Coordinates of C-alpha atoms and ligand atoms in Angstrom, one line a residue:
M1256 CA 2.9 -25.7 3.0
S1257 CA 4.7 -22.6 4.3
T1258 CA 6.5 -22.4 7.6
I1259 CA 6.7 -19.5 9.9
T1260 CA 9.7 -18.4 12.1
T1261 CA 9.9 -15.5 14.5
T1262 CA 12.9 -13.3 15.4
P1263 CA 13.3 -10.2 17.4
F1264 CA 13.1 -6.9 15.5
V1265 CA 13.5 -3.2 16.6
T1266 CA 12.4 -1.7 20.0
T1267 CA 10.1 1.3 19.6
S1268 CA 10.7 4.7 21.1
G1269 CA 8.1 3.8 23.7
G1270 CA 10.2 0.7 24.7
R1271 CA 8.0 -2.0 23.0
E1272 CA 9.8 -4.9 21.5
T1273 CA 8.7 -5.9 18.0
H1274 CA 9.2 -9.0 15.9
L1275 CA 9.8 -10.2 12.4
Y1276 CA 7.7 -13.2 11.2
R1277 CA 9.2 -15.0 8.2
I1278 CA 6.7 -17.0 6.0
T1279 CA 8.8 -19.4 3.8
N1280 CA 7.2 -21.5 1.1
S1281 CA 8.4 -24.8 -0.2
S1282 CA 10.6 -23.2 -2.8
G1283 CA 12.4 -21.2 -0.1
W1284 CA 10.9 -17.9 -1.3
Y1285 CA 9.8 -15.8 1.7
V1286 CA 7.9 -12.8 2.9
E1287 CA 8.7 -11.1 6.2
V1288 CA 6.1 -9.1 8.2
T1289 CA 6.4 -7.2 11.5
D1290 CA 4.0 -6.4 14.3
L1291 CA 5.2 -2.8 14.0
G1292 CA 2.6 -1.2 11.7
A1293 CA 1.5 -4.7 10.7
A1294 CA 4.0 -4.1 7.9
I1295 CA 5.6 -6.1 5.1
T1296 CA 9.4 -5.8 5.4
S1297 CA 10.8 -8.2 2.8
I1298 CA 9.7 -10.2 -0.2
V1299 CA 12.5 -12.4 -1.2
V1300 CA 12.3 -14.3 -4.6
R1301 CA 14.7 -15.7 -7.1
D1302 CA 15.3 -13.9 -10.4
R1303 CA 15.8 -15.4 -13.8
K1304 CA 19.5 -16.1 -13.1
S1305 CA 18.5 -17.7 -9.8
Y1306 CA 19.9 -14.8 -7.7
W1307 CA 17.9 -14.0 -4.6
R1308 CA 16.3 -10.6 -4.8
D1309 CA 14.4 -8.7 -2.1
V1310 CA 11.8 -6.7 -4.0
A1311 CA 10.3 -4.7 -1.1
L1312 CA 11.7 -1.5 0.4
S1313 CA 11.7 -1.1 4.2
Y1314 CA 13.1 0.6 7.2
R1315 CA 15.7 -0.9 9.5
T1316 CA 14.9 1.4 12.5
A1317 CA 11.9 2.0 14.7
L1318 CA 12.2 5.7 13.9
G1319 CA 11.6 4.9 10.2
F1320 CA 8.4 3.1 11.0
E1321 CA 7.3 5.7 13.6
K1322 CA 8.0 8.8 11.6
G1323 CA 8.7 7.9 8.0
G1324 CA 6.5 9.7 5.5
E1325 CA 6.8 6.8 3.1
Y1326 CA 4.8 4.2 5.2
F1327 CA 7.0 1.4 3.8
G1328 CA 5.0 -1.8 3.7
A1329 CA 2.6 -0.6 6.5
T1330 CA -1.0 -1.3 7.1
V1331 CA -2.7 2.0 6.5
G1332 CA -5.9 3.1 8.3
R1333 CA -8.4 3.9 9.5
C1334 CA -8.8 5.7 6.2
A1335 CA -6.1 5.3 3.6
G1336 CA -5.5 8.2 1.2
R1337 CA -6.7 11.7 1.8
I1338 CA -9.7 13.3 3.4
A1339 CA -10.1 16.9 2.3
K1340 CA -9.3 19.4 5.1
G1341 CA -9.6 16.4 7.5
H1342 CA -13.3 17.1 7.7
F1343 CA -16.4 15.0 7.2
T1344 CA -20.0 14.7 8.3
L1345 CA -21.5 11.3 9.4
N1346 CA -25.1 10.9 10.7
D1347 CA -25.4 14.7 10.9
K1348 CA -22.4 15.0 13.1
E1349 CA -19.2 16.8 12.0
Y1350 CA -15.7 15.3 12.6
Q1351 CA -12.4 17.1 12.4
L1352 CA -9.4 14.8 11.9
A1353 CA -5.7 15.8 12.0
T1354 CA -4.5 17.7 8.9
N1355 CA -1.1 16.0 8.6
N1356 CA -0.6 16.6 4.8
G1357 CA -0.8 20.3 4.1
E1358 CA -4.5 21.2 4.8
N1359 CA -5.6 17.5 4.3
H1360 CA -5.8 14.3 6.3
L1361 CA -3.6 11.5 5.1
H1362 CA -3.4 7.8 5.9
G1363 CA -5.3 7.8 9.2
G1364 CA -3.5 10.7 10.9
V1365 CA -0.6 11.1 13.3
F1366 CA -0.5 8.0 15.4
S1367 CA -2.3 5.9 12.8
F1368 CA -2.4 2.1 12.4
S1369 CA 1.0 2.3 10.5
R1370 CA 2.7 3.6 13.7
K1371 CA 1.3 1.2 16.3
V1372 CA 2.5 -2.2 17.6
W1373 CA -0.2 -4.8 16.7
N1374 CA -1.0 -8.1 18.5
T1375 CA 0.1 -11.2 16.7
T1376 CA -1.4 -14.7 16.3
I1377 CA 0.2 -17.4 14.1
K1378 CA -2.5 -19.7 12.7
K1379 CA -1.0 -22.6 10.8
D1380 CA 0.7 -20.9 7.7
K1381 CA -0.8 -17.4 8.4
V1382 CA 0.3 -14.4 10.4
M1383 CA -2.6 -12.5 11.8
F1384 CA -2.2 -9.0 13.3
T1385 CA -5.0 -7.5 15.4
I1386 CA -5.6 -4.1 16.9
S1387 CA -8.5 -2.4 18.7
S1388 CA -8.7 1.2 17.9
P1389 CA -10.8 3.0 20.6
D1390 CA -13.7 5.4 20.0
G1391 CA -12.1 8.8 19.2
D1392 CA -8.8 7.4 18.1
E1393 CA -7.3 10.0 15.8
S1394 CA -10.7 11.7 16.2
Y1395 CA -12.5 9.0 14.2
P1396 CA -15.9 7.9 15.7
G1397 CA -16.5 4.4 17.1
R1398 CA -14.3 1.6 18.3
V1399 CA -12.9 -0.5 15.4
D1400 CA -11.4 -3.9 15.7
V1401 CA -9.1 -4.8 12.8
I1402 CA -7.5 -8.1 11.7
V1403 CA -4.9 -8.1 9.0
T1404 CA -3.9 -11.6 7.8
Y1405 CA -0.8 -12.4 5.7
S1406 CA -0.1 -15.6 3.9
F1407 CA 2.5 -16.6 1.3
N1408 CA 1.8 -19.9 -0.4
D1409 CA 3.6 -22.4 -2.7
D1410 CA 2.3 -20.6 -5.8
N1411 CA 4.2 -17.5 -4.6
E1412 CA 1.0 -15.7 -3.7
L1413 CA 1.2 -13.1 -1.0
T1414 CA -2.3 -12.6 0.1
I1415 CA -3.4 -9.9 2.5
S1416 CA -6.9 -9.8 3.9
W1417 CA -8.3 -7.0 6.1
D1418 CA -11.3 -7.6 8.3
A1419 CA -12.9 -5.0 10.6
A1420 CA -16.0 -4.2 12.6
S1421 CA -17.1 -1.2 14.6
D1422 CA -19.4 -0.7 17.6
S1423 CA -20.9 2.4 15.9
D1424 CA -21.0 3.9 12.5
T1425 CA -17.6 5.1 11.3
I1426 CA -15.5 5.2 8.1
C1427 CA -12.9 2.6 7.1
N1428 CA -10.6 2.2 4.1
L1429 CA -7.7 -0.1 4.8
T1430 CA -4.7 -0.9 2.5
N1431 CA -1.1 -1.9 2.5
H1432 CA 1.6 0.5 1.5
V1433 CA 4.3 -1.9 0.3
Y1434 CA 6.8 -0.4 -2.2
F1435 CA 8.1 -2.8 -4.9
N1436 CA 11.3 -2.5 -6.9
L1437 CA 11.3 -5.6 -9.2
N1438 CA 15.0 -5.0 -9.9
G1439 CA 15.6 -5.6 -6.2
E1440 CA 15.4 -3.1 -3.4
G1441 CA 18.4 -0.9 -3.2
D1442 CA 18.4 -0.4 -6.9
T1443 CA 17.8 3.3 -7.4
S1444 CA 14.9 3.4 -9.8
I1445 CA 11.7 1.7 -10.9
L1446 CA 11.4 3.8 -14.0
D1447 CA 12.6 0.8 -16.0
N1448 CA 10.0 -1.5 -14.5
E1449 CA 7.1 -2.3 -16.9
L1450 CA 3.5 -1.8 -15.9
K1451 CA 0.1 -2.8 -17.2
I1452 CA -3.1 -1.6 -15.5
D1453 CA -6.5 -2.8 -16.5
A1454 CA -8.2 0.6 -16.2
S1455 CA -9.7 2.9 -18.8
K1456 CA -10.4 5.6 -16.2
Y1457 CA -8.4 7.3 -13.5
I1458 CA -9.2 10.1 -11.0
E1459 CA -7.9 13.6 -11.6
V1460 CA -6.8 15.6 -8.5
D1461 CA -6.3 19.2 -7.4
E1462 CA -3.1 20.7 -6.1
G1463 CA -3.6 19.0 -2.7
L1464 CA -4.2 15.6 -4.4
I1465 CA -7.9 15.6 -3.6
P1466 CA -10.2 14.0 -6.3
L1467 CA -11.7 16.3 -8.9
G1468 CA -13.4 13.9 -11.2
I1469 CA -13.1 10.7 -13.3
K1470 CA -11.2 11.0 -16.6
K1471 CA -10.5 8.6 -19.4
V1472 CA -6.9 7.4 -19.6
S1473 CA -6.8 7.4 -23.4
H1474 CA -4.3 9.8 -25.0
T1475 CA -2.9 10.6 -21.5
P1476 CA 0.2 9.5 -19.7
F1477 CA -2.2 7.5 -17.5
D1478 CA -2.8 4.9 -20.2
F1479 CA -1.3 1.7 -18.9
R1480 CA -3.7 -0.6 -20.8
H1481 CA -0.7 -2.0 -22.6
F1482 CA 2.7 -2.7 -21.0
K1483 CA 4.7 0.5 -20.7
L1484 CA 7.8 1.4 -18.7
I1485 CA 6.9 3.5 -15.7
G1486 CA 9.4 6.1 -16.8
E1487 CA 8.1 6.3 -20.4
D1488 CA 5.7 9.2 -19.8
I1489 CA 6.4 10.2 -16.2
F1490 CA 8.3 13.4 -17.1
K1491 CA 5.9 14.5 -19.8
E1492 CA 4.3 17.9 -19.5
D1493 CA 1.0 17.2 -17.9
V1494 CA -0.7 19.1 -15.1
Q1495 CA -1.7 15.9 -13.3
L1496 CA 1.8 14.5 -13.3
E1497 CA 3.0 17.9 -12.0
R1498 CA 0.6 17.9 -9.2
G1499 CA 1.7 14.4 -8.1
S1500 CA 5.4 15.0 -8.9
G1501 CA 4.9 11.8 -10.9
Y1502 CA 2.1 9.2 -10.6
D1503 CA 0.1 9.5 -7.4
H1504 CA -3.3 8.6 -8.8
S1505 CA -6.2 6.2 -8.4
F1506 CA -7.1 3.9 -11.3
I1507 CA -10.6 2.5 -11.5
I1508 CA -9.9 -1.1 -12.2
R1509 CA -11.9 -3.4 -14.5
N1510 CA -10.9 -7.0 -14.3
N1511 CA -8.4 -9.2 -12.3
P1512 CA -5.6 -9.4 -12.5
C1513 CA -5.8 -5.7 -12.4
V1514 CA -2.1 -5.0 -12.6
I1515 CA 1.0 -6.8 -14.0
A1516 CA 4.4 -5.4 -13.3
S1517 CA 7.7 -6.7 -14.4
S1518 CA 11.5 -6.0 -14.5
P1519 CA 13.0 -6.6 -17.9
R1520 CA 16.4 -6.9 -16.1
T1521 CA 15.6 -9.6 -13.5
G1522 CA 12.5 -11.1 -15.1
I1523 CA 10.7 -10.8 -11.8
T1524 CA 7.0 -10.3 -12.4
L1525 CA 4.2 -9.2 -10.0
T1526 CA 0.5 -9.8 -10.7
C1527 CA -2.0 -8.0 -8.5
S1528 CA -5.7 -9.1 -8.0
T1529 CA -8.1 -7.5 -5.6
D1530 CA -11.8 -7.4 -4.7
Y1531 CA -11.6 -3.6 -4.2
P1532 CA -12.4 -1.0 -6.9
I1533 CA -9.2 1.2 -6.9
V1534 CA -5.5 0.7 -7.4
H1535 CA -3.6 3.8 -6.3
L1536 CA -0.4 3.9 -8.2
Y1537 CA 2.3 5.9 -6.3
T1538 CA 5.7 6.0 -7.9
G1539 CA 7.6 6.9 -4.7
N1540 CA 7.8 10.6 -5.8
F1541 CA 8.5 11.9 -2.3
V1542 CA 10.7 9.0 -1.0
D1543 CA 13.5 10.3 1.1
V1544 CA 15.2 7.8 3.4
T1545 CA 18.8 7.9 4.6
C1546 CA 21.1 4.9 4.9
E1547 CA 20.6 5.1 8.8
N1548 CA 17.0 4.2 8.4
G1549 CA 16.9 2.3 5.1
K1550 CA 16.8 -1.5 5.1
N1551 CA 20.3 -3.1 4.6
G1552 CA 21.8 0.4 5.0
H1553 CA 20.3 1.5 1.7
T1554 CA 19.5 5.1 0.9
Y1555 CA 16.1 5.4 -0.9
T1556 CA 15.2 8.5 -3.0
S1557 CA 12.5 9.5 -5.4
H1558 CA 11.3 6.5 -7.6
A1559 CA 13.2 3.9 -5.6
G1560 CA 9.9 1.9 -5.4
F1561 CA 6.3 2.0 -6.5
C1562 CA 3.1 1.2 -4.7
L1563 CA -0.1 -0.5 -5.9
E1564 CA -2.5 0.4 -3.0
T1565 CA -5.8 -1.4 -3.4
Q1566 CA -8.5 0.6 -1.8
M1567 CA -11.8 2.5 -2.0
Y1568 CA -11.9 6.0 -3.6
N1569 CA -9.9 8.8 -1.9
D1570 CA -12.0 11.2 0.1
A1571 CA -15.1 9.1 -0.6
I1572 CA -16.8 10.3 2.5
N1573 CA -17.0 13.8 0.9
H1574 CA -18.0 12.5 -2.5
P1575 CA -21.5 10.9 -2.4
E1576 CA -21.0 9.9 -6.1
Y1577 CA -18.3 7.4 -5.0
P1578 CA -19.0 4.0 -3.4
S1579 CA -19.4 4.5 0.4
V1580 CA -16.6 4.0 2.9
I1581 CA -19.0 4.1 5.8
L1582 CA -18.7 1.0 8.1
H1583 CA -22.0 0.7 9.8
K1584 CA -22.3 -0.7 13.3
G1585 CA -22.6 -4.4 13.1
E1586 CA -21.4 -4.6 9.5
K1587 CA -18.3 -6.6 8.5
Y1588 CA -15.5 -4.9 6.6
H1589 CA -13.6 -7.3 4.3
H1590 CA -11.0 -6.6 1.6
K1591 CA -8.6 -9.0 0.0
T1592 CA -5.6 -8.5 -2.3
T1593 CA -3.1 -11.0 -3.7
Y1594 CA 0.3 -10.1 -5.1
K1595 CA 1.7 -13.1 -7.0
F1596 CA 5.3 -13.4 -8.0
S1597 CA 6.8 -15.3 -10.9
V1598 CA 9.9 -15.1 -13.2
Q1599 CA 10.0 -14.6 -16.9
R1600 CA 12.8 -16.6 -18.4
Ligands
LIG1010 C1 0.0 9.1 -1.3 C2 1.2 10.0 -1.5 C3 2.1 9.9 -0.3 C4 2.5 8.5 -0.1 C5 3.4 8.3 1.1 C6 0.5 7.7 -1.1 O1 -0.5 6.8 -0.8 O2 -0.9 9.1 -2.3 O3 0.8 11.3 -1.8 O4 3.2 10.7 -0.5 O5 1.4 7.7 0.1 O6 2.8 8.9 2.3

């Protein structure tokens, strides 16, 4: 069984003290999470030569978590991804959210879940973060109570579950924004990490990265049905890759495990399974973190990490053809994802 230890972490700009919670399994592999943004800050595993490698990017300052456009490791909400022009209608009422990404709303707004200090409960081998987001928070309707639970077991499975409920109808789409580099964080590029995604369809986007429609991956750079280096097609001439400055696209997944990623150099392998319909692959195209804010004094630039954000469809509230993201009063929101780590010899 895993054990949990607590240490002090950074102090926020508002003077709140935060903490790191280390979940260590019986092999000594560990995951660290913090109450600041209910974020993952480290995933430390052994590579094929038995060297310890931390495969998650993070910030070392409160400023990074509070302002960083990368959302390293953070819990993202209320609505992960983009909402076109920050606008939607629910029960005949119109809502205008912050437009914090060009003309669109991104990752829950300005002082979103990723930027807040959460309450913590340690339950046996699990760390649970809770937050109560009041009615009108970031202009979203209804009070939403959220629980994010992290565990890391002896099978090296990092499991995240998100639970939520609201006192009136609202919208909700929670995810985690951890960036992996299976060479080890601090290594400059994930372009030599291999990826396989069980998806025959992805979602094309417009210039503002708002969904346009569902397309087949066959004969496109988005075909990851067989193992392929992330860098193999990323610089190919393709209007979708241009719009994202790389991969910044949602894949409609078929079966679990939905994604397998691996570093040929370290042998570290990541297998992702989820009960949600989308994996959003983001290849860290806009990452820009100086050594003052990067973990271990590391500078992170474009393609220093990749994200596999499990979620509902982007902008689903404005696309009746996509599964609904409406969380009705009295309903229970539940979403679970497991990232399992192993080593190929
Ligand atoms: C988005 C990107 C964005 C990144 C960091 C991803 O989920 O799709 O466009 O740059 O998050 O904010």
